[in-house]
Amino acid sequence: MRVRAGLVVVAGLASTLVAASAAAASTHPLEPIAIKHLPVADGYSAMSEPDWLPDGRRMVVVLRPAADGGDQIGVMRRNGSGLRCLTCGLDPTTITGPPPDDRPIGFGKPFAFSDGKRLLMRLGIQPGQPGAVTQNFVYAILECAPSVADCEQRDLVPLNLPGGGIAQGVQNREARLSPDGRWVAWTELSAAGPRMSVGRLQRNAGDYTLAGVRILNPDAPLNGDSENWRAVSPSFEFKNFSVDGRHAFYSSMYDAENFDTFEVDLRTGERERVTRQTEWDEDISDSPSGGTLSQYTSRGFGRMVALAQVPRPPFVDAMLFTWTGRFMLNQVNRKCLLEPWVMPATGPRRGFFGQPVNPDLDPGWDSRTLGSWSPDGTRLLFWEARSDATGEEDPVGRITIARFPARSPAEHTAAPTPAPKWAPRRDDYAGYHSNTGTFVVQGADSGTATVTIAGSFFAGTESVTYEDYSDDGRTFLDGTESVDEPSILGSLQWNADLRVSGAHRGVLKSDLEFVTGGLATGTILSRLDGRERTSLPPPRCRPLRVPRLRVSRAGRHGERMRIRVRSRITGDRRLRPVIGAAVTAGGHSATTNDHGVAKLPVAGGAIRAEAAGFRPAG
């Protein structure tokens, strides 16, 4: 991914992160990250799902009442003061209709419009089961006058999506707002499979609707071309618009069970794979400078090794991933799944994935999506959840702000989001799981994959048989893999007997049943090049390691000595320079530059280095 056009970066160390010198770029420096937790306001048991208002001085948050009742949306200052409830007293059933049981309707996932006067939000039964297809998500827009920050007059207006809802066989998930406020994108789950939809927002007399809806999924004929099959067969979920509004991020797979981040140019349809690793990557946002991505990932936890390390196409994976996703996202396992990292927008380079934002978690807490960059790019806003297993009293959710002190403020101007005219219209798109029958896919280099599809995404069977299959001419695949899903509300059986030969050697054998509630029983053996797993990941994991600073003398220049400060992060084999570290020696102090070097008067004695988010040296 390239740095966005039309973005201006104010002078300072932030420029290093966007257009570093050749030496710095080759080493990808680390930086200080200071974490601050905001207190939870009286009368509430949790605060979550924050988003910045356009002024960067206030934020909107989800509020969970300490007493019974549905979640509400509030607005407060950046330091947590001045909280005001925006939705209290509004009747959500005017949007959702009456609930099917006695659970309350809650407001959630607010996104601020650039005009500062409106919020896109989701409404649903609370508490909903994560990933449950029966959860009927409904969307609305809160209009405030004169502004969200000073909402004296308010109107809750429904956003009617074209597919209807659960009653029409569609679940609408993860709606996102374009930076210019003119487009809404979301993911529809239907019997034909997941599809990423985007439409132009229009205000009518009594509601909002979407015009010109198009599908952002790759669209290719299911002929014998393996690249076409890899493109259209996996799971898809829309994640975010880029900060300039010209691109969209989404999560999908190139290899089975390897959930990665991809990017599509909304003007041209050109696609790029942003992450490439075995672990789970989803939920992403880019900084106002366009030079940094915040990426949630299971990197460092090893959660996906058993499922994803054996390389194979995702030909039967969309249905399977629905269930492995529920397993990974159940209330126990999800605490080891997704933590925010920051990484260069150019993607991983020379083995560098990025830097963990929040490794020093308090016991029982884990970070939650989505990360939201402040308008000036110096802070990342997200939230944390606490496990009930800790036995602690409330709160169970809190707002977290990560501050990047080595960065200077950035300014940006979002361009109008272009209409994706290359994408098929919603009514013209069928979806992968509308296909049934037996198909023969040719390996790009050798062999075949015989794929059989029956039923639908909500209830069906899929199988693939590989014979000397290879797309790269180096690694070859033989054997079978199948899924049998009687109902997406009930269970799925996954069987595999695969053998890998050539440049890599391994096996994948599975006899697993996934059931409602995010549970799994059965056996699995996953082995590749000597690394073996004989079970799915356990419910507990070690927290990410807090990196330690290391200091060394790097020579002298005249009467000044050069002190190099470096560190190594989880999953990285390389010591990397740390910018913005405070170095003291002999009563003198200095800050490391973009090469991780501080220059101080020559002095004896101990050298000490400190930087937020690192263990000190000396």
Short mmCIF file of N, CA and C in Angstrom, two decimals, residues 98-254:
data_model
loop_
_atom_site.label_atom_id
_atom_site.label_comp_id
_atom_site.label_asym_id
_atom_site.label_seq_id
_atom_site.Cartn_x
_atom_site.Cartn_y
_atom_site.Cartn_z
N PRO A 98 -40.33 -4.47 18.44
CA PRO A 98 -40.28 -5.06 19.77
C PRO A 98 -39.32 -6.25 19.81
N PRO A 99 -38.57 -6.42 20.91
CA PRO A 99 -37.65 -7.56 21.01
C PRO A 99 -38.41 -8.86 21.15
N PRO A 100 -37.80 -9.99 20.71
CA PRO A 100 -38.50 -11.28 20.79
C PRO A 100 -38.55 -11.85 22.20
N ASP A 101 -37.78 -11.29 23.13
CA ASP A 101 -37.78 -11.77 24.51
C ASP A 101 -37.58 -10.57 25.43
N ASP A 102 -37.22 -10.84 26.69
CA ASP A 102 -37.13 -9.75 27.66
C ASP A 102 -35.77 -9.09 27.71
N ARG A 103 -34.86 -9.44 26.80
CA ARG A 103 -33.57 -8.77 26.77
C ARG A 103 -33.72 -7.36 26.20
N PRO A 104 -33.01 -6.40 26.77
CA PRO A 104 -33.16 -5.02 26.30
C PRO A 104 -32.47 -4.79 24.96
N ILE A 105 -32.90 -3.76 24.25
CA ILE A 105 -32.25 -3.32 23.03
C ILE A 105 -31.14 -2.34 23.41
N GLY A 106 -29.97 -2.53 22.84
CA GLY A 106 -28.86 -1.64 23.15
C GLY A 106 -28.36 -0.91 21.92
N PHE A 107 -27.79 0.27 22.15
CA PHE A 107 -27.11 1.03 21.11
C PHE A 107 -25.62 0.66 21.12
N GLY A 108 -24.97 0.64 19.96
CA GLY A 108 -23.56 0.29 19.93
C GLY A 108 -22.85 0.78 18.69
N LYS A 109 -21.53 0.65 18.71
CA LYS A 109 -20.63 0.96 17.61
C LYS A 109 -20.95 2.29 16.92
N PRO A 110 -20.81 3.40 17.64
CA PRO A 110 -21.06 4.70 17.02
C PRO A 110 -19.89 5.15 16.16
N PHE A 111 -20.20 5.77 15.04
CA PHE A 111 -19.19 6.36 14.16
C PHE A 111 -19.63 7.79 13.83
N ALA A 112 -18.71 8.73 14.06
CA ALA A 112 -19.03 10.14 13.89
C ALA A 112 -18.90 10.57 12.44
N PHE A 113 -19.88 11.34 11.96
CA PHE A 113 -19.79 11.97 10.65
C PHE A 113 -18.81 13.14 10.72
N SER A 114 -18.23 13.46 9.58
CA SER A 114 -17.27 14.57 9.53
C SER A 114 -17.93 15.92 9.78
N ASP A 115 -19.27 16.01 9.66
CA ASP A 115 -19.93 17.29 9.91
C ASP A 115 -20.11 17.57 11.41
N GLY A 116 -19.79 16.57 12.27
CA GLY A 116 -19.90 16.76 13.70
C GLY A 116 -21.32 16.82 14.22
N LYS A 117 -22.30 16.50 13.35
CA LYS A 117 -23.70 16.64 13.73
C LYS A 117 -24.46 15.31 13.74
N ARG A 118 -23.82 14.23 13.29
CA ARG A 118 -24.53 12.96 13.16
C ARG A 118 -23.64 11.81 13.62
N LEU A 119 -24.30 10.72 14.02
CA LEU A 119 -23.62 9.47 14.38
C LEU A 119 -24.31 8.31 13.69
N LEU A 120 -23.54 7.45 13.05
CA LEU A 120 -24.03 6.15 12.60
C LEU A 120 -23.91 5.20 13.78
N MET A 121 -24.93 4.39 14.05
CA MET A 121 -24.86 3.47 15.18
C MET A 121 -25.64 2.19 14.88
N ARG A 122 -25.29 1.17 15.64
CA ARG A 122 -25.93 -0.14 15.51
C ARG A 122 -26.84 -0.38 16.70
N LEU A 123 -27.97 -1.02 16.45
CA LEU A 123 -28.89 -1.40 17.51
C LEU A 123 -29.10 -2.90 17.45
N GLY A 124 -29.20 -3.52 18.62
CA GLY A 124 -29.41 -4.96 18.66
C GLY A 124 -29.78 -5.42 20.04
N ILE A 125 -30.26 -6.67 20.11
CA ILE A 125 -30.60 -7.26 21.40
C ILE A 125 -29.33 -7.38 22.23
N GLN A 126 -29.44 -7.09 23.50
CA GLN A 126 -28.27 -7.10 24.37
C GLN A 126 -28.51 -8.04 25.55
N PRO A 127 -27.55 -8.90 25.91
CA PRO A 127 -26.29 -9.05 25.17
C PRO A 127 -26.48 -10.00 24.00
N GLY A 128 -25.86 -9.71 22.90
CA GLY A 128 -25.90 -10.58 21.75
C GLY A 128 -24.76 -11.57 21.82
N GLN A 129 -24.93 -12.72 21.22
CA GLN A 129 -23.86 -13.70 21.17
C GLN A 129 -22.91 -13.32 20.05
N PRO A 130 -21.61 -13.17 20.33
CA PRO A 130 -20.67 -12.77 19.27
C PRO A 130 -20.72 -13.72 18.09
N GLY A 131 -20.95 -13.18 16.91
CA GLY A 131 -20.92 -13.98 15.70
C GLY A 131 -22.17 -14.79 15.45
N ALA A 132 -23.18 -14.69 16.33
CA ALA A 132 -24.38 -15.50 16.15
C ALA A 132 -25.20 -14.98 14.98
N VAL A 133 -25.56 -15.89 14.07
CA VAL A 133 -26.30 -15.47 12.89
C VAL A 133 -27.70 -15.01 13.25
N THR A 134 -28.20 -15.41 14.43
CA THR A 134 -29.55 -15.02 14.82
C THR A 134 -29.62 -13.60 15.35
N GLN A 135 -28.49 -12.99 15.62
CA GLN A 135 -28.50 -11.60 16.11
C GLN A 135 -28.86 -10.68 14.94
N ASN A 136 -29.97 -9.97 15.08
CA ASN A 136 -30.44 -9.10 14.00
C ASN A 136 -29.95 -7.69 14.25
N PHE A 137 -28.88 -7.30 13.58
CA PHE A 137 -28.32 -5.96 13.74
C PHE A 137 -29.09 -4.98 12.86
N VAL A 138 -29.48 -3.87 13.45
CA VAL A 138 -30.22 -2.82 12.76
C VAL A 138 -29.43 -1.53 12.94
N TYR A 139 -29.51 -0.64 11.95
CA TYR A 139 -28.69 0.57 11.98
C TYR A 139 -29.57 1.81 11.92
N ALA A 140 -29.04 2.87 12.52
CA ALA A 140 -29.75 4.15 12.54
C ALA A 140 -28.73 5.27 12.57
N ILE A 141 -29.19 6.47 12.30
CA ILE A 141 -28.35 7.67 12.36
C ILE A 141 -28.98 8.64 13.35
N LEU A 142 -28.19 9.05 14.34
CA LEU A 142 -28.63 10.05 15.29
C LEU A 142 -28.24 11.42 14.78
N GLU A 143 -29.24 12.27 14.59
CA GLU A 143 -29.00 13.65 14.14
C GLU A 143 -29.10 14.57 15.34
N CYS A 144 -28.08 15.40 15.52
CA CYS A 144 -28.02 16.32 16.65
C CYS A 144 -27.94 17.77 16.17
N ALA A 145 -28.58 18.65 16.89
CA ALA A 145 -28.47 20.08 16.62
C ALA A 145 -28.21 20.80 17.94
N PRO A 146 -27.28 21.73 17.98
CA PRO A 146 -26.46 22.17 16.84
C PRO A 146 -25.32 21.22 16.48
N SER A 147 -24.94 20.27 17.40
CA SER A 147 -23.84 19.36 17.12
C SER A 147 -23.93 18.18 18.07
N VAL A 148 -23.14 17.14 17.79
CA VAL A 148 -23.08 15.99 18.70
C VAL A 148 -22.52 16.42 20.05
N ALA A 149 -21.54 17.31 20.04
CA ALA A 149 -20.94 17.77 21.29
C ALA A 149 -21.92 18.58 22.13
N ASP A 150 -22.91 19.17 21.50
CA ASP A 150 -23.91 19.99 22.18
C ASP A 150 -25.28 19.64 21.62
N CYS A 151 -25.74 18.43 21.93
CA CYS A 151 -26.92 17.86 21.28
C CYS A 151 -28.19 18.31 22.01
N GLU A 152 -28.65 19.50 21.68
CA GLU A 152 -29.86 20.04 22.30
C GLU A 152 -31.12 19.46 21.67
N GLN A 153 -31.08 19.21 20.38
CA GLN A 153 -32.20 18.59 19.69
C GLN A 153 -31.69 17.33 19.00
N ARG A 154 -32.46 16.28 19.04
CA ARG A 154 -31.99 15.00 18.49
C ARG A 154 -33.12 14.27 17.79
N ASP A 155 -32.72 13.49 16.81
CA ASP A 155 -33.68 12.70 16.04
C ASP A 155 -33.00 11.40 15.66
N LEU A 156 -33.61 10.28 16.00
CA LEU A 156 -33.07 8.96 15.66
C LEU A 156 -33.76 8.48 14.39
N VAL A 157 -32.99 8.38 13.31
CA VAL A 157 -33.54 8.11 11.98
C VAL A 157 -33.07 6.74 11.52
N PRO A 158 -33.98 5.85 11.09
CA PRO A 158 -33.55 4.52 10.66
C PRO A 158 -32.73 4.57 9.37
N LEU A 159 -31.76 3.68 9.28
CA LEU A 159 -31.03 3.43 8.04
C LEU A 159 -31.50 2.09 7.52
N ASN A 160 -32.28 2.11 6.47
CA ASN A 160 -32.85 0.88 5.92
C ASN A 160 -31.94 0.31 4.84
N LEU A 161 -31.38 -0.86 5.13
CA LEU A 161 -30.48 -1.52 4.19
C LEU A 161 -31.27 -2.37 3.21
N PRO A 162 -30.75 -2.57 2.01
CA PRO A 162 -31.55 -3.15 0.93
C PRO A 162 -31.96 -4.60 1.14
N GLY A 163 -31.19 -5.36 1.93
CA GLY A 163 -31.51 -6.78 2.09
C GLY A 163 -32.47 -7.09 3.20
N GLY A 164 -32.95 -6.06 3.92
CA GLY A 164 -33.80 -6.32 5.06
C GLY A 164 -32.97 -6.83 6.23
N GLY A 165 -33.48 -7.84 6.93
CA GLY A 165 -32.79 -8.37 8.10
C GLY A 165 -32.96 -9.87 8.22
N ILE A 166 -32.90 -10.36 9.45
CA ILE A 166 -32.98 -11.80 9.70
C ILE A 166 -34.27 -12.39 9.13
N ALA A 167 -35.36 -11.66 9.25
CA ALA A 167 -36.63 -12.16 8.72
C ALA A 167 -36.58 -12.40 7.23
N GLN A 168 -35.70 -11.68 6.54
CA GLN A 168 -35.53 -11.85 5.09
C GLN A 168 -34.33 -12.74 4.76
N GLY A 169 -33.74 -13.37 5.78
CA GLY A 169 -32.61 -14.28 5.54
C GLY A 169 -31.28 -13.59 5.39
N VAL A 170 -31.14 -12.38 5.94
CA VAL A 170 -29.90 -11.61 5.82
C VAL A 170 -29.50 -11.07 7.19
N GLN A 171 -28.23 -11.23 7.52
CA GLN A 171 -27.67 -10.55 8.69
C GLN A 171 -26.74 -9.45 8.21
N ASN A 172 -26.97 -8.23 8.68
CA ASN A 172 -26.15 -7.07 8.29
C ASN A 172 -25.14 -6.79 9.39
N ARG A 173 -23.85 -6.87 9.04
CA ARG A 173 -22.78 -6.81 10.04
C ARG A 173 -21.81 -5.66 9.76
N GLU A 174 -21.30 -5.08 10.83
CA GLU A 174 -20.12 -4.22 10.81
C GLU A 174 -20.22 -3.07 9.80
N ALA A 175 -21.25 -2.25 9.92
CA ALA A 175 -21.39 -1.09 9.04
C ALA A 175 -20.31 -0.06 9.35
N ARG A 176 -19.77 0.55 8.30
CA ARG A 176 -18.73 1.56 8.44
C ARG A 176 -19.08 2.77 7.57
N LEU A 177 -18.60 3.92 8.00
CA LEU A 177 -18.91 5.20 7.35
C LEU A 177 -17.67 5.72 6.65
N SER A 178 -17.82 6.18 5.41
CA SER A 178 -16.68 6.76 4.69
C SER A 178 -16.29 8.09 5.32
N PRO A 179 -15.01 8.50 5.18
CA PRO A 179 -14.57 9.77 5.79
C PRO A 179 -15.36 10.99 5.34
N ASP A 180 -15.85 10.98 4.10
CA ASP A 180 -16.62 12.14 3.63
C ASP A 180 -18.09 12.07 4.04
N GLY A 181 -18.49 10.99 4.71
CA GLY A 181 -19.86 10.86 5.20
C GLY A 181 -20.89 10.57 4.15
N ARG A 182 -20.46 10.21 2.94
CA ARG A 182 -21.42 10.00 1.85
C ARG A 182 -21.69 8.53 1.56
N TRP A 183 -20.89 7.62 2.10
CA TRP A 183 -21.01 6.20 1.78
C TRP A 183 -21.05 5.36 3.05
N VAL A 184 -21.78 4.27 2.99
CA VAL A 184 -21.80 3.27 4.07
C VAL A 184 -21.48 1.92 3.45
N ALA A 185 -20.58 1.19 4.10
CA ALA A 185 -20.24 -0.16 3.67
C ALA A 185 -20.50 -1.12 4.82
N TRP A 186 -20.85 -2.33 4.50
CA TRP A 186 -21.13 -3.33 5.53
C TRP A 186 -21.00 -4.72 4.91
N THR A 187 -21.17 -5.76 5.72
CA THR A 187 -21.12 -7.14 5.25
C THR A 187 -22.48 -7.78 5.43
N GLU A 188 -22.99 -8.38 4.36
CA GLU A 188 -24.24 -9.12 4.40
C GLU A 188 -23.94 -10.62 4.45
N LEU A 189 -24.55 -11.31 5.40
CA LEU A 189 -24.50 -12.77 5.42
C LEU A 189 -25.84 -13.30 4.95
N SER A 190 -25.79 -14.14 3.91
CA SER A 190 -27.01 -14.73 3.38
C SER A 190 -26.71 -16.17 2.98
N ALA A 191 -27.71 -16.86 2.49
CA ALA A 191 -27.51 -18.24 2.07
C ALA A 191 -26.50 -18.36 0.95
N ALA A 192 -26.26 -17.27 0.20
CA ALA A 192 -25.27 -17.28 -0.87
C ALA A 192 -23.87 -16.98 -0.37
N GLY A 193 -23.73 -16.74 0.95
CA GLY A 193 -22.42 -16.47 1.52
C GLY A 193 -22.24 -15.02 1.89
N PRO A 194 -21.07 -14.66 2.42
CA PRO A 194 -20.81 -13.27 2.83
C PRO A 194 -20.50 -12.39 1.63
N ARG A 195 -21.04 -11.19 1.64
CA ARG A 195 -20.71 -10.23 0.59
C ARG A 195 -20.54 -8.84 1.20
N MET A 196 -19.51 -8.16 0.74
CA MET A 196 -19.20 -6.81 1.21
C MET A 196 -19.92 -5.81 0.31
N SER A 197 -20.80 -5.02 0.91
CA SER A 197 -21.66 -4.10 0.15
C SER A 197 -21.32 -2.66 0.49
N VAL A 198 -21.49 -1.77 -0.48
CA VAL A 198 -21.26 -0.35 -0.26
C VAL A 198 -22.27 0.44 -1.07
N GLY A 199 -22.84 1.47 -0.46
CA GLY A 199 -23.83 2.29 -1.15
C GLY A 199 -23.74 3.74 -0.72
N ARG A 200 -24.29 4.60 -1.55
CA ARG A 200 -24.27 6.04 -1.31
C ARG A 200 -25.45 6.42 -0.41
N LEU A 201 -25.14 7.10 0.68
CA LEU A 201 -26.14 7.46 1.68
C LEU A 201 -27.04 8.57 1.17
N GLN A 202 -28.36 8.39 1.34
CA GLN A 202 -29.28 9.46 0.96
C GLN A 202 -30.36 9.61 2.03
N ARG A 203 -30.65 10.88 2.34
CA ARG A 203 -31.65 11.21 3.36
C ARG A 203 -33.00 11.39 2.69
N ASN A 204 -33.99 10.67 3.20
CA ASN A 204 -35.35 10.79 2.71
C ASN A 204 -36.21 11.46 3.79
N ALA A 205 -37.50 11.54 3.55
CA ALA A 205 -38.37 12.23 4.50
C ALA A 205 -38.35 11.59 5.88
N GLY A 206 -38.36 10.25 5.94
CA GLY A 206 -38.43 9.59 7.24
C GLY A 206 -37.34 8.59 7.52
N ASP A 207 -36.39 8.46 6.61
CA ASP A 207 -35.33 7.48 6.83
C ASP A 207 -34.12 7.80 5.96
N TYR A 208 -33.07 7.03 6.16
CA TYR A 208 -31.92 7.01 5.26
C TYR A 208 -31.95 5.69 4.49
N THR A 209 -31.55 5.75 3.23
CA THR A 209 -31.37 4.55 2.42
C THR A 209 -30.05 4.65 1.68
N LEU A 210 -29.71 3.59 0.98
CA LEU A 210 -28.46 3.55 0.23
C LEU A 210 -28.76 3.37 -1.25
N ALA A 211 -28.15 4.21 -2.06
CA ALA A 211 -28.34 4.15 -3.51
C ALA A 211 -27.10 3.57 -4.18
N GLY A 212 -27.32 2.97 -5.33
CA GLY A 212 -26.20 2.48 -6.13
C GLY A 212 -25.35 1.45 -5.43
N VAL A 213 -25.99 0.53 -4.69
CA VAL A 213 -25.23 -0.45 -3.90
C VAL A 213 -24.49 -1.41 -4.83
N ARG A 214 -23.22 -1.59 -4.53
CA ARG A 214 -22.36 -2.52 -5.28
C ARG A 214 -21.65 -3.46 -4.33
N ILE A 215 -21.17 -4.57 -4.88
CA ILE A 215 -20.52 -5.62 -4.10
C ILE A 215 -19.02 -5.56 -4.33
N LEU A 216 -18.26 -5.49 -3.23
CA LEU A 216 -16.81 -5.35 -3.31
C LEU A 216 -16.07 -6.68 -3.33
N ASN A 217 -16.78 -7.80 -3.17
CA ASN A 217 -16.11 -9.10 -3.28
C ASN A 217 -15.45 -9.25 -4.64
N PRO A 218 -14.33 -9.95 -4.72
CA PRO A 218 -13.81 -10.32 -6.04
C PRO A 218 -14.86 -11.11 -6.80
N ASP A 219 -14.96 -10.86 -8.08
CA ASP A 219 -15.97 -11.51 -8.91
C ASP A 219 -15.27 -12.12 -10.11
N ALA A 220 -15.29 -13.44 -10.19
CA ALA A 220 -14.59 -14.13 -11.28
C ALA A 220 -15.33 -15.42 -11.60
N PRO A 221 -15.27 -15.88 -12.84
CA PRO A 221 -15.95 -17.12 -13.21
C PRO A 221 -15.31 -18.34 -12.55
N LEU A 222 -16.14 -19.29 -12.15
CA LEU A 222 -15.63 -20.52 -11.55
C LEU A 222 -15.27 -21.52 -12.65
N ASN A 223 -14.24 -21.15 -13.40
CA ASN A 223 -13.70 -22.08 -14.39
C ASN A 223 -12.59 -22.88 -13.72
N GLY A 224 -11.66 -23.39 -14.47
CA GLY A 224 -10.60 -24.19 -13.88
C GLY A 224 -9.44 -23.41 -13.34
N ASP A 225 -9.51 -22.08 -13.36
CA ASP A 225 -8.40 -21.22 -12.94
C ASP A 225 -8.32 -21.18 -11.41
N SER A 226 -7.21 -21.65 -10.85
CA SER A 226 -7.07 -21.70 -9.39
C SER A 226 -7.09 -20.32 -8.76
N GLU A 227 -6.54 -19.31 -9.45
CA GLU A 227 -6.55 -17.95 -8.88
C GLU A 227 -7.97 -17.43 -8.75
N ASN A 228 -8.84 -17.74 -9.71
CA ASN A 228 -10.23 -17.34 -9.59
C ASN A 228 -10.88 -17.97 -8.36
N TRP A 229 -10.62 -19.25 -8.16
CA TRP A 229 -11.21 -19.95 -7.02
C TRP A 229 -10.67 -19.42 -5.70
N ARG A 230 -9.38 -19.15 -5.66
CA ARG A 230 -8.83 -18.57 -4.43
C ARG A 230 -9.46 -17.20 -4.15
N ALA A 231 -9.78 -16.46 -5.20
CA ALA A 231 -10.31 -15.11 -5.04
C ALA A 231 -11.74 -15.09 -4.53
N VAL A 232 -12.59 -16.00 -5.01
CA VAL A 232 -14.02 -15.88 -4.73
C VAL A 232 -14.52 -16.82 -3.64
N SER A 233 -13.78 -17.88 -3.30
CA SER A 233 -14.32 -18.90 -2.41
C SER A 233 -14.24 -18.60 -0.92
N PRO A 234 -13.30 -17.77 -0.42
CA PRO A 234 -13.17 -17.65 1.04
C PRO A 234 -14.22 -16.75 1.68
N SER A 235 -14.08 -16.58 2.99
CA SER A 235 -14.91 -15.66 3.74
C SER A 235 -14.46 -14.22 3.50
N PHE A 236 -15.38 -13.28 3.63
CA PHE A 236 -15.08 -11.85 3.46
C PHE A 236 -15.79 -11.06 4.55
N GLU A 237 -15.11 -10.03 5.05
CA GLU A 237 -15.77 -9.08 5.95
C GLU A 237 -15.17 -7.70 5.73
N PHE A 238 -16.05 -6.74 5.44
CA PHE A 238 -15.60 -5.35 5.29
C PHE A 238 -15.13 -4.84 6.64
N LYS A 239 -14.01 -4.07 6.63
CA LYS A 239 -13.45 -3.60 7.88
C LYS A 239 -13.41 -2.08 8.01
N ASN A 240 -12.99 -1.37 6.97
CA ASN A 240 -12.85 0.07 7.15
C ASN A 240 -12.58 0.74 5.81
N PHE A 241 -12.88 2.03 5.75
CA PHE A 241 -12.40 2.89 4.68
C PHE A 241 -11.03 3.42 5.08
N SER A 242 -10.19 3.69 4.09
CA SER A 242 -8.92 4.35 4.37
C SER A 242 -9.19 5.80 4.77
N VAL A 243 -8.18 6.43 5.37
CA VAL A 243 -8.37 7.78 5.89
C VAL A 243 -8.65 8.78 4.76
N ASP A 244 -8.16 8.49 3.56
CA ASP A 244 -8.43 9.40 2.44
C ASP A 244 -9.71 9.05 1.70
N GLY A 245 -10.39 7.97 2.11
CA GLY A 245 -11.65 7.60 1.50
C GLY A 245 -11.55 6.91 0.16
N ARG A 246 -10.35 6.71 -0.35
CA ARG A 246 -10.19 6.17 -1.69
C ARG A 246 -10.01 4.66 -1.73
N HIS A 247 -9.76 4.06 -0.58
CA HIS A 247 -9.53 2.63 -0.51
C HIS A 247 -10.42 2.03 0.56
N ALA A 248 -10.56 0.72 0.51
CA ALA A 248 -11.30 -0.01 1.54
C ALA A 248 -10.45 -1.18 2.02
N PHE A 249 -10.51 -1.44 3.31
CA PHE A 249 -9.84 -2.59 3.91
C PHE A 249 -10.87 -3.67 4.19
N TYR A 250 -10.47 -4.91 4.01
CA TYR A 250 -11.34 -6.02 4.36
C TYR A 250 -10.50 -7.21 4.80
N SER A 251 -11.15 -8.18 5.44
CA SER A 251 -10.47 -9.40 5.89
C SER A 251 -10.93 -10.57 5.04
N SER A 252 -9.97 -11.40 4.65
CA SER A 252 -10.28 -12.57 3.84
C SER A 252 -9.08 -13.52 3.89
N MET A 253 -9.04 -14.49 2.98
CA MET A 253 -7.97 -15.47 2.95
C MET A 253 -7.44 -15.66 1.53
N TYR A 254 -6.17 -15.96 1.44
CA TYR A 254 -5.59 -16.53 0.23
C TYR A 254 -5.34 -18.01 0.47
#
